[in-house]
Short mmCIF file of C-alpha atoms in Angstrom, two decimals:
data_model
loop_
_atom_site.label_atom_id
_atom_site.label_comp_id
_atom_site.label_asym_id
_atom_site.label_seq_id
_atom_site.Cartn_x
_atom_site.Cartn_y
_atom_site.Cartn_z
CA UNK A 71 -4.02 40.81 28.09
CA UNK A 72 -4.26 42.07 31.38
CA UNK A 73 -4.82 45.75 32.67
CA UNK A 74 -1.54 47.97 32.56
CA UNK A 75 -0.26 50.65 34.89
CA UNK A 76 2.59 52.41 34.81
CA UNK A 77 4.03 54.67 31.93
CA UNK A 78 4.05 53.63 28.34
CA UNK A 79 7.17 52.02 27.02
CA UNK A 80 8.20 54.55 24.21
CA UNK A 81 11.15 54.97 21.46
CA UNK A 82 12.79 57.60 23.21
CA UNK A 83 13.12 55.61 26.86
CA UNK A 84 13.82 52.22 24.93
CA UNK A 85 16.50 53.97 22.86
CA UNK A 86 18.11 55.93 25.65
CA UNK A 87 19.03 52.54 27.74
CA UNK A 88 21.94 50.21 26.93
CA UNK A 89 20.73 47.40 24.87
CA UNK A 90 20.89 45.00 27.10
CA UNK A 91 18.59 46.63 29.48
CA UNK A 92 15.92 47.61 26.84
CA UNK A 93 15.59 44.09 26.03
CA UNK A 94 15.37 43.11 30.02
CA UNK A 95 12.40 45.66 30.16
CA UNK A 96 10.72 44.54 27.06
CA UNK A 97 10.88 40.87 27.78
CA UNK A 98 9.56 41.75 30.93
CA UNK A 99 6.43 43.26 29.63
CA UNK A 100 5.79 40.82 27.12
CA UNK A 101 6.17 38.13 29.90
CA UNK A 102 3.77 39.92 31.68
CA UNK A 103 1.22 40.42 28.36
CA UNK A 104 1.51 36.68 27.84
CA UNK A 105 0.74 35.71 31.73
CA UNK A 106 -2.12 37.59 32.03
CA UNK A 107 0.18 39.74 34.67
CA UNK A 108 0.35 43.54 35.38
CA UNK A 109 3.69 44.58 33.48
CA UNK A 110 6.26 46.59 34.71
CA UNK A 111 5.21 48.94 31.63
CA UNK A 112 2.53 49.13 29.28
CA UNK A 113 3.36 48.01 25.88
CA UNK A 114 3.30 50.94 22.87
CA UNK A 115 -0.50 50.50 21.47
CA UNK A 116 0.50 49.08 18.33
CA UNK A 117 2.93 46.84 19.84
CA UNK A 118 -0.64 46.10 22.47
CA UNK A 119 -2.68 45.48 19.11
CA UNK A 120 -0.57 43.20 17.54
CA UNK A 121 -0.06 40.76 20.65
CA UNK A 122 -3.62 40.74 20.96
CA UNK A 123 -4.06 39.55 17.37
CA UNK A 124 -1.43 36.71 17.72
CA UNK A 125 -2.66 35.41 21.32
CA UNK A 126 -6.62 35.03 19.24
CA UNK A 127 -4.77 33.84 16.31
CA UNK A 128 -2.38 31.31 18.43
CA UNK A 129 0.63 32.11 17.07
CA UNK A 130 3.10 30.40 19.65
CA UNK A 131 5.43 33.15 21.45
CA UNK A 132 8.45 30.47 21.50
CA UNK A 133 7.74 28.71 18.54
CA UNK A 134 9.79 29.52 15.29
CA UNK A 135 7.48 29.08 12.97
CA UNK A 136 7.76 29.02 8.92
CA UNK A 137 5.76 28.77 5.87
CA UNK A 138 6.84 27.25 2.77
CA UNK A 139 9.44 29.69 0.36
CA UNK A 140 8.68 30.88 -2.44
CA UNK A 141 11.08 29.11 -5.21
CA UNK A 142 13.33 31.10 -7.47
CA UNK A 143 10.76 31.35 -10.19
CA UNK A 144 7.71 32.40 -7.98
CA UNK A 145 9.76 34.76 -6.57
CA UNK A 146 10.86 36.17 -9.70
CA UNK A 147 7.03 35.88 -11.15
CA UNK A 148 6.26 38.39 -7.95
CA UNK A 149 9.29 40.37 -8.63
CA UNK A 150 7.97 41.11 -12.50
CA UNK A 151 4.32 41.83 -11.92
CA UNK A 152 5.13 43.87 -8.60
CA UNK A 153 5.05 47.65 -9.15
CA UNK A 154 7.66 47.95 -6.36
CA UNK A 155 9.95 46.79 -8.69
CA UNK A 156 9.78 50.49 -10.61
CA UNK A 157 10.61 51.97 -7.85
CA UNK A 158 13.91 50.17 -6.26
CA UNK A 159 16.55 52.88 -7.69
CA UNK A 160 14.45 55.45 -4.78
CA UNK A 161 14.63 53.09 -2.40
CA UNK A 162 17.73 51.50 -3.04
CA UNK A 163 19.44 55.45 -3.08
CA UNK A 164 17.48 56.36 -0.31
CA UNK A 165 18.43 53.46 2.28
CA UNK A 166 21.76 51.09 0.86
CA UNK A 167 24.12 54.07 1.45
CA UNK A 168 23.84 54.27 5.46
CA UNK A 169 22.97 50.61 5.64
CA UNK A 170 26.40 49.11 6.16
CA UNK A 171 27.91 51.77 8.32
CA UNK A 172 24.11 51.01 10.62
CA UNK A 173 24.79 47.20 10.47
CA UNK A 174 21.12 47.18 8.99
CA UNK A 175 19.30 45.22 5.60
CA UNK A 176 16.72 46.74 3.63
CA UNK A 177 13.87 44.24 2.68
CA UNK A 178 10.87 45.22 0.30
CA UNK A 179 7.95 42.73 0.56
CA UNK A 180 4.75 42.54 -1.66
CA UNK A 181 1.35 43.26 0.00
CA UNK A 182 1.27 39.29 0.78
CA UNK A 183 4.31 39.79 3.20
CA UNK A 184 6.85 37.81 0.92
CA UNK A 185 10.25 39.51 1.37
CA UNK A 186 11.26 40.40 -2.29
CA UNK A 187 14.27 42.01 -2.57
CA UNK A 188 16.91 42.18 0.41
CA UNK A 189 19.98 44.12 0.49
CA UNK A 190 22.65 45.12 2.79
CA UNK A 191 25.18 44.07 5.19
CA UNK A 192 26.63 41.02 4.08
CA UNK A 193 27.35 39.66 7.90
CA UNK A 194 23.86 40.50 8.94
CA UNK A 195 22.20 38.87 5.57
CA UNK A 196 23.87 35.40 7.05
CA UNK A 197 22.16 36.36 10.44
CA UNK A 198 18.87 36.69 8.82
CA UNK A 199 19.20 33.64 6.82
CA UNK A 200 19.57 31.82 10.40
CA UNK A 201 16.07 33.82 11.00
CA UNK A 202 14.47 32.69 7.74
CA UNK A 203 14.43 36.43 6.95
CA UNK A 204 15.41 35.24 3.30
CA UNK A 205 13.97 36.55 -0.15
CA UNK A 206 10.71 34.13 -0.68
CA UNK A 207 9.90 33.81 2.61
CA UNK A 208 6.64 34.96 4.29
CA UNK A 209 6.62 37.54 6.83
CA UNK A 210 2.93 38.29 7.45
CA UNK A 211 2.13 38.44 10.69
CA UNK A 212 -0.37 35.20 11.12
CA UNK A 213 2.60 33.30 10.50
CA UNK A 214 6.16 34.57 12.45
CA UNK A 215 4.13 37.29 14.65
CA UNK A 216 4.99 40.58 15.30
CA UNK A 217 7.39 41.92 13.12
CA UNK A 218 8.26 45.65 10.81
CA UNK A 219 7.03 43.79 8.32
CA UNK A 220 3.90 41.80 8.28
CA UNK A 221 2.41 44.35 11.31
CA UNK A 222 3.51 47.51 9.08
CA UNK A 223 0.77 45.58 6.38
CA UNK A 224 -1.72 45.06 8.92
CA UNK A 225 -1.84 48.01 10.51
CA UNK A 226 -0.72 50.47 6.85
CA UNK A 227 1.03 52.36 8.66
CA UNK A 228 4.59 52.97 9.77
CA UNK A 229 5.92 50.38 12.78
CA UNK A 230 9.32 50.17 14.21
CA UNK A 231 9.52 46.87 16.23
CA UNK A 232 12.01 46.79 19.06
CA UNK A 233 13.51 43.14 20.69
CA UNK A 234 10.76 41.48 22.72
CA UNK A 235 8.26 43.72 21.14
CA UNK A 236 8.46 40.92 18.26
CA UNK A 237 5.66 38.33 19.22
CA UNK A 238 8.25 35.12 18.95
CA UNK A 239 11.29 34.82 21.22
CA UNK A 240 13.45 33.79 18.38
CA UNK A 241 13.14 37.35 17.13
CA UNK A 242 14.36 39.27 20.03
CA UNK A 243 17.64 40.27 19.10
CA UNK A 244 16.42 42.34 16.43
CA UNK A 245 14.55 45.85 15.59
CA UNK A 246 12.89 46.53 12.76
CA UNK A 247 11.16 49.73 11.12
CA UNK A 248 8.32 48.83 8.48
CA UNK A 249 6.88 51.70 6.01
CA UNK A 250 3.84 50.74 3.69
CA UNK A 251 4.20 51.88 0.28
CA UNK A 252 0.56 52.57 -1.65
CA UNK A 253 -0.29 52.78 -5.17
CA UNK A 254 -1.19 56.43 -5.94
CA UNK A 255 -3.50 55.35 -8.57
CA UNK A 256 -5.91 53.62 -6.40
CA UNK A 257 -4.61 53.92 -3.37
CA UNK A 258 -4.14 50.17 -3.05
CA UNK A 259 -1.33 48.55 -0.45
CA UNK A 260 1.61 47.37 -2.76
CA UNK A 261 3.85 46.34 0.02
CA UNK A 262 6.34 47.20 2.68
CA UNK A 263 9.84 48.49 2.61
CA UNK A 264 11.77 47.82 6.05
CA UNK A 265 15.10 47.88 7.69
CA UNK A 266 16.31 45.57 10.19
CA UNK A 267 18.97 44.73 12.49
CA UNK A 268 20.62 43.91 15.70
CA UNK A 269 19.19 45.25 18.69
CA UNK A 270 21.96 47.07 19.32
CA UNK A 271 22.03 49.21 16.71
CA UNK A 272 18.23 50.67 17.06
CA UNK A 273 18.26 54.43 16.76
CA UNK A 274 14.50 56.46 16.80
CA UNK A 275 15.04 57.86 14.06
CA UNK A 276 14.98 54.90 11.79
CA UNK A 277 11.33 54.80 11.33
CA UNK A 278 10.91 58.49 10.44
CA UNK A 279 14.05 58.20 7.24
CA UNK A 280 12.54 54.54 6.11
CA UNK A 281 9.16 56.12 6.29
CA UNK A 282 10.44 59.28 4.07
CA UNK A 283 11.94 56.86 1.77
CA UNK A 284 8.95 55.26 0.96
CA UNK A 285 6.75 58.32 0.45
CA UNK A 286 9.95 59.46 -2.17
CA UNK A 287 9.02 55.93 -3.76
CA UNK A 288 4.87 57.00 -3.81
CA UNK A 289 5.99 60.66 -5.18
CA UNK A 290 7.72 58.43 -7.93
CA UNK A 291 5.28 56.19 -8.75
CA UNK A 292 2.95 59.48 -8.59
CA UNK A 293 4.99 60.95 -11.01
CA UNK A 294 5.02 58.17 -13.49
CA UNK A 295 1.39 57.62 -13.60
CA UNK A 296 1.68 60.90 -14.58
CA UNK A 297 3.64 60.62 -17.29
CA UNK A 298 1.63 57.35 -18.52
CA UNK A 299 -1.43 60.14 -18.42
CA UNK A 300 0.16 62.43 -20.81
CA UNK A 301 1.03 59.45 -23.20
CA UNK A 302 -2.51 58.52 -23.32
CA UNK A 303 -3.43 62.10 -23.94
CA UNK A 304 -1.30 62.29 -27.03
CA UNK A 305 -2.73 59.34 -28.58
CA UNK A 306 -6.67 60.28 -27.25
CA UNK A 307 -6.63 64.02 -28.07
CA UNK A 308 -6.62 63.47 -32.12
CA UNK A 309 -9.30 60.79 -31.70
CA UNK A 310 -11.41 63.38 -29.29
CA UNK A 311 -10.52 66.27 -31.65
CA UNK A 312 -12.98 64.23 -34.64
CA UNK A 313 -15.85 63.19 -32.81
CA UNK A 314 -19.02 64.98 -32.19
CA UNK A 315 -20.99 64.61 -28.23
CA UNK A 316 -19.56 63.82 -24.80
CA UNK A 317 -16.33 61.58 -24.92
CA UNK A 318 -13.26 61.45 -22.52
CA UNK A 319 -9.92 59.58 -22.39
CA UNK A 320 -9.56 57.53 -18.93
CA UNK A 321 -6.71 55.26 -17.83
CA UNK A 322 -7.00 51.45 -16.73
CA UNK A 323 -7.73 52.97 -13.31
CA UNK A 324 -10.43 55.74 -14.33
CA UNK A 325 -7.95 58.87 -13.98
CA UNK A 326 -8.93 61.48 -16.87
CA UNK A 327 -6.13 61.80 -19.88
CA UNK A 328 -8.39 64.06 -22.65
CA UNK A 329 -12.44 65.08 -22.36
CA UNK A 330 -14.77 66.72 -25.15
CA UNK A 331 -17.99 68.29 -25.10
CA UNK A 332 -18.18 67.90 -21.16
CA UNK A 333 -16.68 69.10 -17.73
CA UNK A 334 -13.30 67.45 -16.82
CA UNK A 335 -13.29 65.58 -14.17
CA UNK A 336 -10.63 64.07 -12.58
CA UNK A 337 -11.05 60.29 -11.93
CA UNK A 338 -14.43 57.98 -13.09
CA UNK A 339 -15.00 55.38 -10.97
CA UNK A 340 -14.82 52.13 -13.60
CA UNK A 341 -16.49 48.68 -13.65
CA UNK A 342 -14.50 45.76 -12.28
CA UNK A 343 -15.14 44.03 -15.85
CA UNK A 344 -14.63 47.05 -18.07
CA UNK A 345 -14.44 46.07 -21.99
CA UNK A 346 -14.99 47.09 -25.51
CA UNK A 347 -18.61 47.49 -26.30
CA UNK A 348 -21.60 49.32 -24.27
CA UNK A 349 -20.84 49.41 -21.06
CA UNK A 350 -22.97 51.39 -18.21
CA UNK A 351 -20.53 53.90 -16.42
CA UNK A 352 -22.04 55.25 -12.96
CA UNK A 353 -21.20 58.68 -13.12
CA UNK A 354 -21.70 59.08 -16.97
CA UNK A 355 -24.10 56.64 -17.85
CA UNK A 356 -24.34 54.38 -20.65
CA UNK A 357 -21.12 54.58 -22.42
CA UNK A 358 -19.63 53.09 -26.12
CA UNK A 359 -16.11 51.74 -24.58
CA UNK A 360 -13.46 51.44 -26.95
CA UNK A 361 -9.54 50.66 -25.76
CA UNK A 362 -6.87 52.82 -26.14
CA UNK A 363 -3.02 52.27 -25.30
CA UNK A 364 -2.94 52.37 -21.78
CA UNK A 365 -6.55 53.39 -20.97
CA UNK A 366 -10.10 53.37 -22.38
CA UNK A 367 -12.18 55.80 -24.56
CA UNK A 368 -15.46 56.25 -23.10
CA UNK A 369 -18.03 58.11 -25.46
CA UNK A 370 -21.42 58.47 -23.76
CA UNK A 371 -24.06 57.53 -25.45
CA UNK A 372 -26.99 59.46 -27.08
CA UNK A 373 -28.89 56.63 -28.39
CA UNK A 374 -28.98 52.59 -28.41
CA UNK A 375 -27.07 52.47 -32.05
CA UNK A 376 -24.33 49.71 -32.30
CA UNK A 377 -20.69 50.95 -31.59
CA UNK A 378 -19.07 48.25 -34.28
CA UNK A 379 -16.94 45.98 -33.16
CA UNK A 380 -12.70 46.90 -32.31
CA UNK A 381 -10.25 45.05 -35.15
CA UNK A 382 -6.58 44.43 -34.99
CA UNK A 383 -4.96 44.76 -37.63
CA UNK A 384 -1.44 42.53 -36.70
CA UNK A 385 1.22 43.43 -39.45
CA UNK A 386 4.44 40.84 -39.64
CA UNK A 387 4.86 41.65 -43.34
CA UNK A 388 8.07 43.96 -42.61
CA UNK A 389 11.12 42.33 -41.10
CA UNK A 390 12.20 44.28 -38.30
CA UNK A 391 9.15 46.92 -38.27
CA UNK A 392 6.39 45.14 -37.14
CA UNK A 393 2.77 46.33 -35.60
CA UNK A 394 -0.77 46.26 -34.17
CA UNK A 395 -3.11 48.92 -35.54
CA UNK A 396 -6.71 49.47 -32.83
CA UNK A 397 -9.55 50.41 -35.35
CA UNK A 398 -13.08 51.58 -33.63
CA UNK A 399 -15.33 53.91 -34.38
CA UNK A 400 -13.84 56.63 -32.89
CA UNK A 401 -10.77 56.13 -35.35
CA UNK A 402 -7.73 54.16 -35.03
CA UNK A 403 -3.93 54.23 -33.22
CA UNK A 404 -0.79 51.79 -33.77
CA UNK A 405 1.61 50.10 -31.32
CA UNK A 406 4.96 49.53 -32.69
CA UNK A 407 6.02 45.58 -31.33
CA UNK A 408 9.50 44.10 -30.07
CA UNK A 409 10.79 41.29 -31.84
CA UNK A 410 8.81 39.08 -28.74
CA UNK A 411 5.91 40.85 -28.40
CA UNK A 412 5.55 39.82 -32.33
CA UNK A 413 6.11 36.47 -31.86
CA UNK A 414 3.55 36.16 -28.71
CA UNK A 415 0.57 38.46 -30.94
CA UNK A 416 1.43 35.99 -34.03
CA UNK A 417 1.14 32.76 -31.73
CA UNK A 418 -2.56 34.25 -30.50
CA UNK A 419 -3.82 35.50 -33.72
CA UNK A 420 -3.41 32.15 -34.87
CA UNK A 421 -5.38 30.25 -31.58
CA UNK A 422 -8.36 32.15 -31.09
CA UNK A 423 -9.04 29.86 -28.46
CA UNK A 424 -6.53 31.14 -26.45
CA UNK A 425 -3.13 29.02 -24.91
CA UNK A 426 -2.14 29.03 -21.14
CA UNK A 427 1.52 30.64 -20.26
CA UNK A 428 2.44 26.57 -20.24
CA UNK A 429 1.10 26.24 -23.95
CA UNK A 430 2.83 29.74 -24.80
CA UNK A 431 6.27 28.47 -23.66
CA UNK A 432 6.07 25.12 -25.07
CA UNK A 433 5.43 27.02 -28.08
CA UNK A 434 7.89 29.96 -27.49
CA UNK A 435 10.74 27.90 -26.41
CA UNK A 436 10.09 24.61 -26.85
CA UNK A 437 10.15 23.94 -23.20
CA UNK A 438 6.55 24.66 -21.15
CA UNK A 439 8.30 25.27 -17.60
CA UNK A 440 9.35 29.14 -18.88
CA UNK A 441 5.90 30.31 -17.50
CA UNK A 442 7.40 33.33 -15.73
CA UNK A 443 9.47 34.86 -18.59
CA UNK A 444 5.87 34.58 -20.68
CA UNK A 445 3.54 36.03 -18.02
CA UNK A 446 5.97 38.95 -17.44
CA UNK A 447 6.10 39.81 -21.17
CA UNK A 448 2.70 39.25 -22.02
CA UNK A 449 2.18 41.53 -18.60
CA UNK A 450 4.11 44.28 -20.64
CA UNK A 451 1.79 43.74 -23.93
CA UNK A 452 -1.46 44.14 -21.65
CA UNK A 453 -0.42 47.48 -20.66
CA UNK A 454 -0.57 48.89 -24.27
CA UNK A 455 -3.29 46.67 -25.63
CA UNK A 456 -5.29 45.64 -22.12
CA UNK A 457 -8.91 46.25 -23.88
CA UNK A 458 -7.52 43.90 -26.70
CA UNK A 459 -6.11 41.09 -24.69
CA UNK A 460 -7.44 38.60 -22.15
CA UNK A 461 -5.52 36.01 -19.68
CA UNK A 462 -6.89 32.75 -18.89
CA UNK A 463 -6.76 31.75 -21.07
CA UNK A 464 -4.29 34.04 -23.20
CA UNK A 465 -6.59 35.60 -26.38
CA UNK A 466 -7.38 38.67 -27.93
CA UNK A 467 -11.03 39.15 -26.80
CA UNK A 468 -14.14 37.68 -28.22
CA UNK A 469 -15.61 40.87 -29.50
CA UNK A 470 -12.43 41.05 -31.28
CA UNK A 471 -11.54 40.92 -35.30
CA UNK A 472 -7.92 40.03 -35.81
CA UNK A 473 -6.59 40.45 -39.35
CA UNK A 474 -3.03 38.80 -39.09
CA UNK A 475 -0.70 40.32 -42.29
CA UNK A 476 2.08 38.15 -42.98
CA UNK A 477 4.98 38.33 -45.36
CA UNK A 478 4.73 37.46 -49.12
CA UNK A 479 7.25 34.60 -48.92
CA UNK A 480 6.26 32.65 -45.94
CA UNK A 481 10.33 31.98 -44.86
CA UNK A 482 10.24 35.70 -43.88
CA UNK A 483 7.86 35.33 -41.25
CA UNK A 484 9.76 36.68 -38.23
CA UNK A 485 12.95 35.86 -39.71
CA UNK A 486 14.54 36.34 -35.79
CA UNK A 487 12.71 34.29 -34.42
CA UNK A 488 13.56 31.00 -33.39
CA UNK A 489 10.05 29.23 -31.56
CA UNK A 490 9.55 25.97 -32.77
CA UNK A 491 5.83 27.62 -33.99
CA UNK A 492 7.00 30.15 -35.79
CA UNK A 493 9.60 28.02 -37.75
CA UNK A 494 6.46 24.99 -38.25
CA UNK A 495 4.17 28.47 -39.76
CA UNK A 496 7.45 29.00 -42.19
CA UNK A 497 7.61 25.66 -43.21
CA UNK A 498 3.59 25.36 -43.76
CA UNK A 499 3.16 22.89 -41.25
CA UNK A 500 0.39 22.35 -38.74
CA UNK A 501 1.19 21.89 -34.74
CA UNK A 502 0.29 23.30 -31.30
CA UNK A 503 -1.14 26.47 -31.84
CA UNK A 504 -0.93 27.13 -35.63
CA UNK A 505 -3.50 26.72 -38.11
CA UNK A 506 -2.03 26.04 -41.58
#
């Protein structure tokens, strides 16, 4: 790009001039940019940043260019693992009731730039179909250029976008405001929640109330990791209470529920690969890990004696009240099942090799294209029984012992349940994924 002179095109001077002439300037600055020319104005620096990262990338500036979209059920496989998804009441409250008065959309994309969710407007939802600005599609940068979205994820920070500020010419007509939305457990990038529409109805402001929206969505995402803490601390403290030495209560991302004998602390740093057995924690050392609903119990250890190995107990013997019971050495906790969550423990206790989400479903449902619906619900088992369960295959873990308790009279096995497995198991016969 070549050297610029003049004043800096900002908000304020692009919002105080009709439309019409905002876009004439901006076009004329991004003509400029892309000739190698002196503009009439320098461009805003993230605005500068991004067209340099297109121009090295060679994203065409007149070229409408598209990936593949997502179909329904990869879309709705994103939608169930996302952690955005907890938080769409805040930013659905916070955004949908001004949107149709502003002639605006909200989007929410995952941290890959696939739009999500999109709500608003109904006439400017059919103008941003025409865009391809459609749940499924992919709005990272590298592939439709500057945009609220996809430059909001590169640069994780807030970016309002303004007509020709957007890389491609097709976009022009629009403006855009981008906010990045973090994970306050590990600070990780979940994704971006942005509002869009015509040019005409940019205001300055719109950057700093979608940005405030999506720090109300962190604060509630703060607040229920919170809660998740103090549900681990009920079931940890009675354990902790019993044991003698240096132990502590951590979740699945190293935050501290419950310590004994030792300093609290507030977060351990954790292993990639954490799992049951000895495991060697940096800041405490060597460590007998044993899993707990929602989190870990880490005991640091005073010698090289064996920890013993973590058993399930699976009990189906009770219509209606049925359960997984954790046993280590530090003592034992339950997790009352759904009706499903049964049925998916019973088909894995009985194929200790494990099943893909395709053998699940065929199993399941009798039909192996349901791999969503499985992969969300095992998603909501791992939660509870994470240090129990592994994926890819689907198991409990190798270090494992499952006892599997199942009713006296074998027709009473699940009696809701209506997977072809489950009814084969009733009847005594053999198939995919049940041992007789």
């Amino acid at each position: 790009m070549a050297n610029t002179a003049g004043s800096a095109v900002d908000v304020a001077r692009i919002s105080a001039m009709d439309a019409r002439e905002a876009a004439r300037l901006l076009k004329g600055v991004r003509a400029a940019a892309l000739a190698g020319d002196r503009p009439p104005a320098a461009p805003r620096p993230e605005i500068a940043e991004s067209w340099r990262r297109m121009m090295a990338g060679g994203v065409h500036p007149d070229r409408d260019a598209r990936s593949r979209m997502l179909s329904a059920a990869e879309t709705e496989e994103r939608r169930h693992v996302s952690p955005l998804r907890e938080v769409l009441p805040v930013l659905r409250e916070g955004l949908l009731p001004a949107l149709d008065e502003a002639l605006h959309i909200m989007v929410i994309a995952d941290a890959d730039g696939r739009l999500l969710w999109r709500e608003g407007h109904s006439s400017i939802l059919r103008k941003a179909d025409r865009l391809g600005f459609a749940v499924g599609a992919h709005w990272d940068e590298a592939v439709v250029g500057t945009n609220g979205v996809g430059t909001a994820l590169v640069a994780r920070r807030p970016v309002q976008v303004f007509s020709a500020e957007h890389f491609v010419s097709s976009h022009h007509d629009w403006t855009c405001a981008g906010a990045p939305v973090r994970d306050p457990r590990d600070g990780q990038l979940l994704g971006v929640v942005d509002v869009s529409g015509p040019l005409a109805t940019m205001h300055p402001a719109t950057l700093t109330w979608v940005s405030s929206v999506a720090r109300l969505a962190e604060r509630e995402l703060r607040i229920r990791h919170l809660e998740s803490l103090e549900r681990l601390r009920a079931v940890a403290a009675p354990l902790l209470a019993r044991l003698p030495g240096r132990a502590l209560a951590v979740d699945a991302n190293g935050w501290t529920a419950a310590v004994t004998g030792l300093a609290p602390v507030d977060r351990v740093p954790l292993p990639k690969s954490l799992g049951p057995g000895r495991v060697w924690v940096p800041q405490l050392g060597d460590c007998a890990v044993e899993p707990l609903p929602g989190g870990w119990l880490l005991r640091i250890a005073q010698d090289r004696t064996g920890t013993g190995v973590t058993r399930v107990v699976l009990d189906l013997s009770r219509a209606g009240s049925w359960s997984a019971t954790v046993y280590g050495a530090a003592g034992s906790w339950s997790q009352e099942l759904s009706p499903r969550h049964a049925e998916l423990l019973f088909l894995l206790a009985e194929s200790p090799r494990g099943r893909s989400a395709a053998e699940l479903a065929a199993e399941l449902f009798g039909d192996p294209t349901r791999t969503v619906t499985i992969r969300a619900e095992l998603s909501r088992v791992r939660r509870h029984l994470a240090g129990v369960l592994t994926h890819r295959p689907y198991r409990f873990a190798e270090d494992v012992e499952v006892e599997l308790i199942r009713p006296q009279d074998p027709a009473a096995l699940l009696p809701h349940s209506t997977a072809p497995a489950v009814i084969r198991a009733r009847l005594g016969r053999s198939g995919p994924g049940v041992v007789p």
